Amino acid sequence: AQSVTQLGSHVSVSEGALVLLRCNYSSSVPPYLFWYVQYPNQGLQLLLKYTSAATLVKGINGFEAEFKKSETSFHLTKPSAHMSDAAEYFCAVSRNTGGFKTIFGAGTRLFVKA
Amino acid sequence: DVKVTQSSRYLVKRTGEKVFLECVQDMDHENMFWYRQDPGLGLRLIYFSYDVKMKEKGDIPEGYSVSREKKERFSLILESASTNQTSMYLCASSLSGAANEKLFFGSGTQLSVL
């Protein structure tokens, strides 16, 4: 069975500081992995996805994530946080059980302090 | 860009009522999904559909049913609403059933059952 664990339900950083949001997955086969972002009062939108083409994946708004098979991790980073990055972030894995389904982690809320 | 529209942003219902949540997508997507979002639990899949009149149970289908009579419309039905169904409901769609496809989300319906 495939699942996703996000470490830390809340992360707080100062504006300009490094953002690191942690995600670990469990999968019996190489997975497809995603990061989605949810801004207040909106649905989720895709930040980036890993599909085995490259281990370092660049997404929108300066975010990137690195797939590390040995650590079963797919952590999300951004070198310099901006106030507009304050949102909830979800790591997700695509699961093939009678059709592909996307399974989400519990989410990490990012706070950015001025 | 793809637009996924959920008919209501906020909904208040009474215990025992039959509730319909409507979702429409405008890009001819094959797959549609209903998730519920609860704090600390992330998104959990209720039902999905990969074609008109086809439906598959997700991880938490109990107490829910769905209807997909037309390709663009996917309805979630709470046959007899209960207080534990108070939640944010998110509809999503994807072009096909490929594992590496991203989901497009609506803005969500916050349902309160009193």
Coordinates of C-alpha atoms in Angstrom, one line a residue:
Chain A
A1 CA 0.0 0.0 0.0
Q2 CA 1.1 3.5 -0.7
S3 CA 1.0 6.3 1.8
V4 CA 2.5 9.7 2.6
T5 CA 3.7 11.2 5.8
Q6 CA 4.3 14.9 6.3
L7 CA 6.4 15.7 9.2
G8 CA 5.2 18.8 11.1
S9 CA 1.6 20.1 10.9
H10 CA 2.9 23.7 11.2
V11 CA 6.1 25.3 10.1
S12 CA 7.0 28.9 10.8
V13 CA 9.8 30.8 9.1
S14 CA 10.9 34.4 8.8
E15 CA 10.6 36.2 5.5
G16 CA 13.8 35.6 3.5
A17 CA 14.6 32.3 5.3
L18 CA 14.8 28.8 3.9
V19 CA 11.6 26.9 3.6
L20 CA 11.8 23.1 4.2
L21 CA 8.7 21.0 4.3
R22 CA 9.2 17.3 4.8
C23 CA 7.5 14.4 3.1
N24 CA 8.2 10.7 3.3
Y25 CA 6.4 8.1 1.3
S26 CA 5.9 4.4 1.3
S27 CA 5.5 2.5 -1.9
S28 CA 6.3 -0.9 -3.2
V29 CA 7.1 0.5 -6.6
P30 CA 8.6 3.8 -7.8
P31 CA 5.8 6.2 -7.2
Y32 CA 4.6 9.4 -8.8
L33 CA 4.9 12.2 -6.2
F34 CA 3.3 15.6 -6.0
W35 CA 3.2 18.8 -4.0
Y36 CA 0.1 20.8 -3.9
V37 CA -0.5 24.2 -2.3
Q38 CA -3.8 25.5 -0.9
Y39 CA -4.2 29.3 -0.3
P40 CA -6.9 30.5 2.0
N41 CA -10.4 29.9 0.7
Q42 CA -9.2 28.2 -2.5
G43 CA -8.9 24.7 -3.8
L44 CA -5.5 23.0 -4.2
Q45 CA -3.2 23.7 -7.1
L46 CA -0.2 21.8 -8.3
L47 CA 3.3 23.1 -7.3
L48 CA 5.4 20.3 -8.8
K49 CA 5.4 16.6 -9.6
Y50 CA 8.0 13.8 -9.8
T51 CA 7.6 11.4 -12.6
S52 CA 11.1 9.7 -12.7
A53 CA 12.6 12.0 -15.3
A54 CA 14.8 13.8 -12.9
T55 CA 15.4 13.6 -9.1
L56 CA 15.4 17.4 -8.6
V57 CA 12.1 18.8 -9.7
K58 CA 11.5 22.5 -10.1
G59 CA 8.0 23.9 -9.6
I60 CA 6.2 27.2 -9.6
N61 CA 6.9 30.2 -7.4
G62 CA 10.6 29.2 -6.8
F63 CA 9.8 25.9 -5.1
E64 CA 11.7 22.7 -5.8
A65 CA 11.7 19.1 -4.4
E66 CA 14.3 16.3 -4.5
F67 CA 13.3 12.7 -4.8
K68 CA 15.6 10.5 -2.7
K69 CA 14.8 6.8 -3.1
S70 CA 17.2 5.7 -0.4
E71 CA 15.5 7.9 2.1
T72 CA 12.0 7.5 0.6
S73 CA 11.7 11.3 0.8
F74 CA 10.4 14.1 -1.3
H75 CA 11.0 17.2 0.7
L76 CA 9.9 20.6 -0.6
T77 CA 12.3 23.6 -0.4
K78 CA 12.5 27.3 -1.3
P79 CA 15.6 29.3 -0.7
S80 CA 13.9 32.5 0.5
A81 CA 10.4 32.6 1.9
H82 CA 8.0 35.4 0.9
M83 CA 4.9 36.5 2.8
S84 CA 2.8 35.2 -0.1
D85 CA 4.0 31.7 0.5
A86 CA 1.9 31.4 3.6
A87 CA -0.5 28.5 2.8
E88 CA -1.1 24.9 3.4
Y89 CA 1.1 22.4 1.5
F90 CA 0.2 18.8 0.7
C91 CA 2.4 16.0 -0.4
A92 CA 0.7 13.3 -2.4
V93 CA 1.4 10.0 -4.1
S94 CA -0.4 8.4 -7.0
R95 CA -1.7 4.9 -6.1
N96 CA -2.7 2.2 -8.5
T97 CA -5.5 0.2 -7.0
G98 CA -8.2 -0.4 -9.5
G99 CA -7.4 2.8 -11.3
F100 CA -4.9 5.5 -10.3
K101 CA -5.9 7.5 -7.3
T102 CA -4.0 10.3 -5.6
I103 CA -3.5 9.9 -1.8
F104 CA -2.7 13.0 0.2
G105 CA -0.7 13.6 3.3
A106 CA -2.2 15.4 6.3
G107 CA -0.7 18.8 5.2
T108 CA 1.7 21.3 6.6
R109 CA 0.7 24.9 7.3
L110 CA 3.4 27.3 6.5
F111 CA 3.5 30.6 8.4
V112 CA 5.8 33.4 7.2
K113 CA 6.8 36.1 9.7
A114 CA 7.8 39.6 8.7
Chain B
D1 CA -7.2 26.8 -17.9
V2 CA -9.4 24.1 -16.5
K3 CA -12.2 25.3 -14.4
V4 CA -13.8 23.1 -11.7
T5 CA -16.9 24.8 -10.2
Q6 CA -18.6 23.7 -7.0
S7 CA -22.1 25.1 -6.8
S8 CA -22.0 26.3 -3.1
R9 CA -19.2 27.8 -1.0
Y10 CA -21.0 27.3 2.2
L11 CA -23.9 25.1 3.1
V12 CA -25.8 24.5 6.4
K13 CA -28.0 21.5 6.7
R14 CA -29.8 19.7 9.5
T15 CA -29.2 16.1 10.6
G16 CA -31.2 13.6 8.5
E17 CA -31.5 15.9 5.5
K18 CA -30.6 14.6 2.0
V19 CA -27.7 16.8 0.7
F20 CA -26.5 17.3 -2.8
L21 CA -23.1 18.7 -3.6
E22 CA -22.6 19.6 -7.3
C23 CA -19.4 19.9 -9.3
V24 CA -18.9 20.8 -12.9
Q25 CA -15.8 20.8 -15.0
D26 CA -15.4 22.5 -18.4
M27 CA -12.5 20.7 -20.0
D28 CA -13.9 17.4 -21.0
H29 CA -12.0 15.5 -18.3
E30 CA -12.6 11.8 -18.0
N31 CA -12.0 11.5 -14.3
M32 CA -13.7 13.2 -11.4
F33 CA -13.2 12.9 -7.7
W34 CA -14.7 13.9 -4.4
Y35 CA -12.5 14.4 -1.4
R36 CA -13.3 15.6 2.1
Q37 CA -10.7 17.7 3.9
D38 CA -10.4 17.7 7.7
P39 CA -7.8 19.4 9.9
G40 CA -4.9 17.0 10.6
L41 CA -6.2 14.4 8.3
G42 CA -5.5 16.0 4.9
L43 CA -7.7 15.0 2.0
R44 CA -9.4 11.7 2.0
L45 CA -11.0 10.2 -1.2
I46 CA -14.7 9.5 -1.0
Y47 CA -15.6 8.4 -4.5
F48 CA -14.3 8.8 -8.0
S49 CA -15.5 8.3 -11.5
Y50 CA -13.6 7.5 -14.6
D51 CA -16.5 7.7 -17.1
V52 CA -20.1 8.6 -17.3
K53 CA -22.3 6.4 -15.1
M54 CA -19.2 4.7 -13.7
K55 CA -18.1 5.1 -10.1
E56 CA -15.6 3.6 -7.7
K57 CA -15.4 3.8 -4.0
G58 CA -12.6 5.6 -2.4
D59 CA -11.2 5.2 1.0
I60 CA -14.2 6.6 3.0
P61 CA -17.4 6.0 1.0
E62 CA -19.7 5.1 3.9
G63 CA -22.7 7.5 4.2
Y64 CA -22.1 8.9 0.7
S65 CA -23.2 8.1 -2.9
V66 CA -22.4 9.8 -6.2
S67 CA -24.0 10.4 -9.6
R68 CA -22.4 11.0 -12.9
E69 CA -25.1 11.3 -15.6
K70 CA -23.1 13.7 -17.8
K71 CA -19.3 13.8 -18.3
E72 CA -18.9 17.3 -17.0
R73 CA -21.0 16.9 -13.8
F74 CA -20.3 14.8 -10.7
S75 CA -22.6 15.0 -7.7
L76 CA -22.0 13.9 -4.2
I77 CA -25.0 12.8 -2.2
L78 CA -25.4 12.5 1.5
E79 CA -28.5 10.3 1.9
S80 CA -29.1 11.3 5.5
A81 CA -26.7 13.9 6.8
S82 CA -25.0 13.4 10.1
T83 CA -22.9 15.8 12.2
N84 CA -19.7 13.8 11.6
Q85 CA -20.1 14.8 7.9
T86 CA -19.4 18.4 8.7
S87 CA -16.4 19.1 6.6
M88 CA -14.8 20.8 3.6
Y89 CA -15.7 18.9 0.4
L90 CA -13.4 19.3 -2.6
C91 CA -14.2 18.2 -6.1
A92 CA -11.3 17.5 -8.6
S93 CA -10.9 16.3 -12.1
S94 CA -8.1 15.0 -14.3
L95 CA -7.8 14.5 -18.0
S96 CA -7.4 10.7 -17.9
G97 CA -6.5 8.0 -15.5
A98 CA -2.8 8.2 -15.9
A99 CA -0.8 8.1 -12.6
N100 CA 1.3 11.1 -13.4
E101 CA -1.6 13.4 -14.1
K102 CA -2.3 16.4 -12.0
L103 CA -5.7 17.1 -10.4
F104 CA -7.6 20.3 -10.9
F105 CA -9.6 21.3 -7.9
G106 CA -12.7 23.4 -7.2
S107 CA -12.7 25.9 -4.4
G108 CA -14.5 23.6 -2.0
T109 CA -17.9 23.5 -0.2
Q110 CA -17.8 24.0 3.5
L111 CA -20.7 21.9 4.8
S112 CA -22.0 22.2 8.3
V113 CA -24.5 19.7 9.6
L114 CA -26.4 20.8 12.7

